Amino acid sequence: RSAKQHAVQSQLNVRQEVVQARTRAISLARAITRAAGFRVRSGRTETFLTRLAALDLPGSMKATLVPLRSVIEVLDDELASADDQFAAMVANDVMVKRLTTLPSIGPITASAYVAALDDVSRFTGAGQVTCYLGLVPREYSSGERQYRGRILRSAHPHVQSLLVQAAWRLSRSSSPDTAGLRTWALAITRRRGKKVAMVALA
């Protein structure tokens, strides 16, 4: 991997750890409030603290949650800063910027994709890329029968996950620009189910 993409991958790894840390803190806060009979309204992750503050919690529980609130606030700030860095990176990288013109692909997914593939000349075609990213099923064949199992293990599971998430977002879109892709995915859904269709779309 080139020095540039190694640096980008390191930044992505750090960001992913921060995301996971925030997710764990939010899950714990939800569990504590739920156990006491309170329910935090659903919404965007970035607004969790606002929704938590809207609950009429007892003073003792508020005190218990203070460290979690502080941690989540710091992690929110760190993620906002990281996202700003990736947005600036997109502006200075023609290839990544071009990828963000694709439906449902943002700076993080585009940057992760480029960092994972790096020098595309090492792949002979799209089929090798989908195998590398674990977006094809395992195959068990004998004689004239062909059996397909779960998707392959990915060399970059985070990129695999980002692309599948992008596929889900695209499937819920109403944009006429992506109507053809949604129709194609719907046909696969009817034959193989929604999960298989989303991996195929990814």
Short mmCIF file of N, CA and C in Angstrom, two decimals, residues 10 12 21 28 32 38 50-51 59 62-63 66 72 112 127 131 138 152 172 200:
data_model
loop_
_atom_site.label_atom_id
_atom_site.label_comp_id
_atom_site.label_asym_id
_atom_site.label_seq_id
_atom_site.Cartn_x
_atom_site.Cartn_y
_atom_site.Cartn_z
N SER A 10 -5.11 4.59 8.21
CA SER A 10 -4.90 4.80 9.64
C SER A 10 -5.93 5.78 10.20
N LEU A 12 -8.90 6.33 8.96
CA LEU A 12 -10.19 5.63 8.93
C LEU A 12 -10.32 4.67 10.12
N ALA A 21 -16.70 3.45 20.03
CA ALA A 21 -16.70 3.89 21.43
C ALA A 21 -17.97 4.69 21.73
N LEU A 28 -24.99 1.92 26.54
CA LEU A 28 -25.01 1.83 28.00
C LEU A 28 -25.97 2.85 28.60
N ILE A 32 -29.28 1.92 30.90
CA ILE A 32 -29.49 2.44 32.26
C ILE A 32 -30.86 3.11 32.37
N PHE A 38 -37.50 4.49 31.66
CA PHE A 38 -37.48 5.64 30.76
C PHE A 38 -37.07 5.18 29.37
N THR A 50 -29.23 15.43 23.21
CA THR A 50 -30.40 16.33 23.29
C THR A 50 -31.64 15.53 23.69
N ARG A 51 -31.80 14.35 23.08
CA ARG A 51 -32.96 13.51 23.40
C ARG A 51 -32.87 12.94 24.82
N GLY A 59 -32.55 12.91 39.97
CA GLY A 59 -31.24 13.51 40.14
C GLY A 59 -30.11 12.49 40.25
N LYS A 62 -29.25 11.19 36.80
CA LYS A 62 -28.52 12.21 36.05
C LYS A 62 -27.06 12.23 36.46
N ALA A 63 -26.82 12.10 37.76
CA ALA A 63 -25.44 12.08 38.25
C ALA A 63 -24.69 10.86 37.74
N VAL A 66 -23.55 11.40 34.11
CA VAL A 66 -22.64 12.51 33.80
C VAL A 66 -21.37 12.07 33.08
N ILE A 72 -19.51 11.07 25.52
CA ILE A 72 -20.21 11.20 24.24
C ILE A 72 -19.98 12.57 23.62
N ALA A 112 -12.50 5.28 2.00
CA ALA A 112 -12.20 3.91 2.43
C ALA A 112 -12.03 2.98 1.23
N GLY A 127 -14.55 -8.34 -11.12
CA GLY A 127 -14.79 -9.58 -10.38
C GLY A 127 -13.79 -9.78 -9.26
N CYS A 131 -14.54 -9.86 -5.08
CA CYS A 131 -14.02 -10.96 -4.24
C CYS A 131 -13.16 -10.40 -3.11
N ARG A 138 -19.70 -17.56 -1.11
CA ARG A 138 -18.88 -18.77 -1.23
C ARG A 138 -19.60 -19.74 -2.16
N LEU A 152 -18.15 -14.04 1.11
CA LEU A 152 -16.76 -14.32 1.45
C LEU A 152 -16.27 -13.40 2.57
N ARG A 172 -33.64 2.76 -0.49
CA ARG A 172 -34.75 3.54 0.12
C ARG A 172 -34.92 4.90 -0.54
N ALA A 200 -25.63 -7.67 -3.51
CA ALA A 200 -25.46 -7.57 -4.97
C ALA A 200 -25.40 -6.11 -5.40
#
